[in-house]
CSV table of C-alpha atoms in Angstrom, one decimal:
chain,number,residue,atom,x,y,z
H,123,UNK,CA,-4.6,19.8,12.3
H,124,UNK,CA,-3.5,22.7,10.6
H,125,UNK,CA,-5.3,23.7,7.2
H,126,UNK,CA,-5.1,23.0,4.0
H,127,UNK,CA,-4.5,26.5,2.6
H,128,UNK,CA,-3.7,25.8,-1.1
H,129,UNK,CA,-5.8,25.0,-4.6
H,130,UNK,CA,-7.2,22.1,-2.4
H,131,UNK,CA,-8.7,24.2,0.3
H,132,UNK,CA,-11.8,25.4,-2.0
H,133,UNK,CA,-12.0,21.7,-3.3
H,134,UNK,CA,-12.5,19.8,-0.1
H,135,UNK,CA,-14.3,22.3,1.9
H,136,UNK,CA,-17.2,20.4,1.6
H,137,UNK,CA,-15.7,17.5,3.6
H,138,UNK,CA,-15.0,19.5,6.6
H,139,UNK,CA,-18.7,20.3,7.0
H,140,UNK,CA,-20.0,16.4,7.0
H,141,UNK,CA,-20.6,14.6,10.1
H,142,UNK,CA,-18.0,11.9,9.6
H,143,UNK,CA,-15.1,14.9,9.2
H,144,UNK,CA,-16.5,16.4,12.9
H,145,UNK,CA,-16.4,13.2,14.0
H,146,UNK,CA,-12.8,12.5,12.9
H,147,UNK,CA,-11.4,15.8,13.8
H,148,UNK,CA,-12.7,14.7,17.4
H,149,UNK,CA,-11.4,11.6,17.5
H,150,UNK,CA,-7.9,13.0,16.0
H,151,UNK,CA,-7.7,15.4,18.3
H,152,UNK,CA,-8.3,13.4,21.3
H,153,UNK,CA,-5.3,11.0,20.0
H,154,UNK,CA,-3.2,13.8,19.6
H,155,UNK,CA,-3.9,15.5,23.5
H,156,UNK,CA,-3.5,11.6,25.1
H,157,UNK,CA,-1.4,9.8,23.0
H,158,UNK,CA,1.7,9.9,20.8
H,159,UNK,CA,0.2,9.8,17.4
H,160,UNK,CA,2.3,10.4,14.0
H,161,UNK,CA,3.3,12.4,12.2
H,162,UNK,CA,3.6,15.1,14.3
H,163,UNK,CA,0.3,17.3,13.8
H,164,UNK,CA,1.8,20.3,11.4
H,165,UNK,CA,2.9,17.1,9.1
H,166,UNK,CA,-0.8,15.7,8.8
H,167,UNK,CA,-1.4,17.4,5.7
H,168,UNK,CA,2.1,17.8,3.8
H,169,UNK,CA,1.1,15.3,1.0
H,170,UNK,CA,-1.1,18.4,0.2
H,171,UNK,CA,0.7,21.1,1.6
H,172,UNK,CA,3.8,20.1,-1.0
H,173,UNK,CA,2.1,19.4,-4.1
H,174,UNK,CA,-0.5,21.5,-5.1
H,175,UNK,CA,-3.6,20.1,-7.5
H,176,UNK,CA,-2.4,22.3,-10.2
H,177,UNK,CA,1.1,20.6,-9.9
H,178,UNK,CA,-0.3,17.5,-10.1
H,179,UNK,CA,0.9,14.8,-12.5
H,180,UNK,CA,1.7,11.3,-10.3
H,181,UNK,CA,-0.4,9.6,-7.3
H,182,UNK,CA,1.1,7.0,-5.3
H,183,UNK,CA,-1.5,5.5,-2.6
H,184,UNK,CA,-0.5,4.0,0.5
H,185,UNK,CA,-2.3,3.0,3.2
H,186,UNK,CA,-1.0,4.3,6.7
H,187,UNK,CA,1.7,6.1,8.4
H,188,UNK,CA,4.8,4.2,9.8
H,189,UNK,CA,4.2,4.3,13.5
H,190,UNK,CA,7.6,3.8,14.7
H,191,UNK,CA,9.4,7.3,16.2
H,192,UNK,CA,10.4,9.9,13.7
H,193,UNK,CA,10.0,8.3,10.6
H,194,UNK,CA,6.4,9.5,9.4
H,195,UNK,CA,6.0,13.5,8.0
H,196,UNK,CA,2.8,13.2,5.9
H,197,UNK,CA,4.1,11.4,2.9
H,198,UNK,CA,3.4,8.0,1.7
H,199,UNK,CA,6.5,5.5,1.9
H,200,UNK,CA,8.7,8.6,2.7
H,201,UNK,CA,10.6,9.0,5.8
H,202,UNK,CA,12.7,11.7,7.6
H,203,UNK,CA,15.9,12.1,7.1
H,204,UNK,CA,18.7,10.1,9.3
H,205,UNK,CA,15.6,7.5,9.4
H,206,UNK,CA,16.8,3.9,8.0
H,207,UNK,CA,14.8,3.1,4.9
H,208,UNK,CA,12.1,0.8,5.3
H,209,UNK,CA,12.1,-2.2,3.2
H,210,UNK,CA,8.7,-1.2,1.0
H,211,UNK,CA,11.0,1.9,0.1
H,212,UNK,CA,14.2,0.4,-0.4
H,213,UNK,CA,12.1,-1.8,-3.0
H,214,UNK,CA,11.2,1.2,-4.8
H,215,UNK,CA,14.5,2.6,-5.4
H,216,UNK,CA,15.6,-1.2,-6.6
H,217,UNK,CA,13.0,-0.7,-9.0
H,218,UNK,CA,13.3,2.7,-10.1
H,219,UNK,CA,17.7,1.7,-10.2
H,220,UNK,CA,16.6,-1.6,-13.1
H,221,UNK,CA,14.1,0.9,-14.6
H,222,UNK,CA,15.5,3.9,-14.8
H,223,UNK,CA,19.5,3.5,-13.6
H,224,UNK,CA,18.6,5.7,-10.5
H,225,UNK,CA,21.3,5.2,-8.0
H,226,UNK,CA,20.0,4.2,-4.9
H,227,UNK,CA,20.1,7.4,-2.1
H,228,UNK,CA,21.4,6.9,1.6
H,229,UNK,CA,18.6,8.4,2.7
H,230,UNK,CA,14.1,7.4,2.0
H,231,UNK,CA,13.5,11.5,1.7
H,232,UNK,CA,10.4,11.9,-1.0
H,233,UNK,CA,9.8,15.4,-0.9
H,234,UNK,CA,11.1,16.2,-4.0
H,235,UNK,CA,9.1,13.9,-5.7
H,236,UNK,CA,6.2,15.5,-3.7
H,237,UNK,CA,7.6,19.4,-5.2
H,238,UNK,CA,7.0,18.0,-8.9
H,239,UNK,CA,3.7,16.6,-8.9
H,240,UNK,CA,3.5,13.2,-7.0
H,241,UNK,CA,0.9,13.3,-4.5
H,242,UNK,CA,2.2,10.5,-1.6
H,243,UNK,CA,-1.1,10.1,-0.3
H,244,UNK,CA,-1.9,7.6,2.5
H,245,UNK,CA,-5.5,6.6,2.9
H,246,UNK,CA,-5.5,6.8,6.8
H,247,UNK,CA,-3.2,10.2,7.9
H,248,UNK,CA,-2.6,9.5,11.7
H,249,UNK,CA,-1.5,6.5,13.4
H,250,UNK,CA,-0.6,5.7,17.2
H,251,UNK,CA,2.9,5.2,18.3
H,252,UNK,CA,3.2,1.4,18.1
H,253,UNK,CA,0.1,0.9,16.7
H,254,UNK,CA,-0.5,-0.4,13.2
H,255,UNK,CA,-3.9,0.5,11.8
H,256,UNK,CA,-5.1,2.1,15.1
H,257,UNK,CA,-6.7,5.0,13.1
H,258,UNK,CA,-8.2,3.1,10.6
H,259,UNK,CA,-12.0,3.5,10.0
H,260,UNK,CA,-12.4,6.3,11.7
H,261,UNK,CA,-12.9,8.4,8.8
H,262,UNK,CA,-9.9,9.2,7.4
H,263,UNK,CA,-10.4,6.9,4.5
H,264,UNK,CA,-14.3,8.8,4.2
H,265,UNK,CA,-11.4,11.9,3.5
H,266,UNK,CA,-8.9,10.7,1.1
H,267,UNK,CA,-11.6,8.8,-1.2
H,268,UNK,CA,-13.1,12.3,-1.6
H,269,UNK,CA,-9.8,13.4,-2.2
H,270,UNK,CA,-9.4,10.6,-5.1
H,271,UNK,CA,-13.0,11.5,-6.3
H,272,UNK,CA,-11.8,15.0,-6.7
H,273,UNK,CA,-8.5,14.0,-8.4
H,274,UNK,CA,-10.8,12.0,-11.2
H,275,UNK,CA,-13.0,15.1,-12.2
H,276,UNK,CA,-9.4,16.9,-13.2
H,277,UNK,CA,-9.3,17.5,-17.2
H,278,UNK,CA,-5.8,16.6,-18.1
H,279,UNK,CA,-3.8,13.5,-17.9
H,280,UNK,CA,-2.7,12.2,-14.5
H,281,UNK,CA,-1.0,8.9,-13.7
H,282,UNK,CA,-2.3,6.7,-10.8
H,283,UNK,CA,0.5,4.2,-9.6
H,284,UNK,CA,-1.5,1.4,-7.4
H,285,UNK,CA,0.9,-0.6,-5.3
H,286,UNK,CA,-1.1,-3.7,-4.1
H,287,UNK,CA,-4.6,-4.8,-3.4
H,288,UNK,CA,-5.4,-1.8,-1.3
H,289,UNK,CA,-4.5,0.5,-3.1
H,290,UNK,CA,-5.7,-1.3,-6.2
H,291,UNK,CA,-9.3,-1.3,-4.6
H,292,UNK,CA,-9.6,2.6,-5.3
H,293,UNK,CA,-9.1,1.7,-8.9
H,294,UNK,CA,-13.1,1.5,-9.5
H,295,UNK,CA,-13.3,5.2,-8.5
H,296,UNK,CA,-10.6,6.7,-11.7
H,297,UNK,CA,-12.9,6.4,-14.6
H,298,UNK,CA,-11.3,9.4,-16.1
H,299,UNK,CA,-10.2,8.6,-19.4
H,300,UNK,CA,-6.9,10.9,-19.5
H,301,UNK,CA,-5.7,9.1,-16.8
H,302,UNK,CA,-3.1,6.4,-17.2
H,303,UNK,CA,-3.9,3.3,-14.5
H,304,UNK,CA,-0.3,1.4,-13.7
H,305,UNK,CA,-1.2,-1.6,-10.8
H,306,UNK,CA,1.2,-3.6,-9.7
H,307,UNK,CA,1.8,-5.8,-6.2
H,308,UNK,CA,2.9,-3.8,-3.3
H,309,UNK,CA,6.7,-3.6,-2.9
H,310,UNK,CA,6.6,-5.1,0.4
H,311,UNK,CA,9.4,-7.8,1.1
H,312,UNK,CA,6.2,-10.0,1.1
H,313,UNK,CA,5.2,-9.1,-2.5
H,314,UNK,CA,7.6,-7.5,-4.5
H,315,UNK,CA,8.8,-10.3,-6.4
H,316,UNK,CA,5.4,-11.1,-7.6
H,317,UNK,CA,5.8,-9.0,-9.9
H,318,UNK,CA,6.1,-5.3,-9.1
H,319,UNK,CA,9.8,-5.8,-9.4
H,320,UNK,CA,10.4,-5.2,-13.4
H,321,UNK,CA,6.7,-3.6,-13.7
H,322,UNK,CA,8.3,-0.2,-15.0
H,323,UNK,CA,5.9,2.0,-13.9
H,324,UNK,CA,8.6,4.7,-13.4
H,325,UNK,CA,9.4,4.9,-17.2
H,326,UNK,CA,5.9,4.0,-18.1
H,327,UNK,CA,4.6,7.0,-16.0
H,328,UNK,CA,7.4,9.6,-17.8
H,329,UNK,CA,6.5,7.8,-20.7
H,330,UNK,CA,2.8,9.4,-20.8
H,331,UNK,CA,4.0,12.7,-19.4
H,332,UNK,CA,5.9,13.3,-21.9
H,333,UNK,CA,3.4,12.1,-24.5
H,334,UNK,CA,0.9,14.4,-23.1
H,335,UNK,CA,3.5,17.6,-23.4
H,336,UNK,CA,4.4,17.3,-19.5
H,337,UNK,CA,7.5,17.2,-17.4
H,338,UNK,CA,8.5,14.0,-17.1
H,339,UNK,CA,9.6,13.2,-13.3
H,340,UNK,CA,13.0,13.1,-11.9
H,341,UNK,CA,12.9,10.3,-9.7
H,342,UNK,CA,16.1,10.5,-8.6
H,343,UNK,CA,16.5,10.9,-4.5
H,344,UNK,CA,19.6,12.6,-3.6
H,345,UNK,CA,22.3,11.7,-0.8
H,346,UNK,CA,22.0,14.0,1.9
């Protein structure tokens, strides 16, 4: 796993010294040397790598990594390109095309969100080929909760976007009161029409920004 080299590295050095984190990088590492795990090691990290915590205005949860072939790169509900979209995504650009007119891309590409400020964080970073969940609970979730922990001691307004009962289950750890809390069902075919299609958390969360003096978020994903 390659480091985390930015604002982040001095934040979460502490992590990397507790047993669970030794335990993890083991067990990760293992994967890795027997098994075809995504995303491909140098992607572990990019929801870090690409937006900085002085960047940070937006944090989308998720909860693991596709595990089908080249679709996962270290951002949550993003894919490569020349990957189909997945469904969960395509529900966010239906969403974002009501709320905001955003025209809906050819392609499920998020880094440019992640290059203004939305950190696409998946609690669980690595996942076995074909394998849903087979790297949950060991550790990684010990990791990103510190990682949300970290996020809530910031002093200036942030806006958590928590996309079904997952990742509405790290609400009771954002008790920062500049924070703005949008929860919603997951976008998941299974879910979305109860009621995260029309929540307008994409206008709601520019709304704040820009009620706070910040950037509001161009949410619009480009053809490629």
């Amino acid at each position: 796993m390659p480091p985390i080299t930015n604002d982040w590295a001095d934040k979460l050095k502490e992590e990397y010294k507790k047993d669970y984190y030794k335990k993890l990088f083991e067990f990760v590492s293992y994967e890795y040397s027997h098994k075809t795990v995504y995303p491909p090691g140098d992607d572990i990290f990019n929801a870090f790598h690409l937006t900085p915590m002085s960047n940070l205005k937006c944090v989308i949860i998720g909860q693991d990594p596709y595990h089908e072939p080249g679709q996962a790169h270290g951002l949550s509900f993003s894919v490569k390109p020349g990957v189909d979209i997945p469904p969960s995504l395509l529900n966010i650009y239906k969403e974002l095309s009501t709320d905001l007119g955003c025209r809906i891309p050819n392609n499920g590409y998020l880094v440019k969100w992640a290059e203004q400020g939305v950190l696409l964080l998946n609690a669980v970073l690595t996942v076995r080929a074909h394998a849903a969940a087979s790297h949950q609970g060991k550790g990684w979730e010990n990791f990103t909760d510190a990682v949300i922990r970290t996020i809530n001691e910031i002093d200036r307004p942030i806006v958590f976007l928590l996309w079904g009962s997952f990742a509405r289950s790290k609400k009771s750890m954002l008790t920062n009161p500049k924070f703005l809390i949008l929860e919603a069902p997951h976008p998941s075919p299974l879910s979305a029409y109860r009621g995260f299609f029309g929540c307008k958390h994409f206008s709601k969360a520019n709304e704040f920004l820009e009620k706070n003096g910040i950037a509001p978020i161009d949410w619009q994903i480009e053809d490629i």
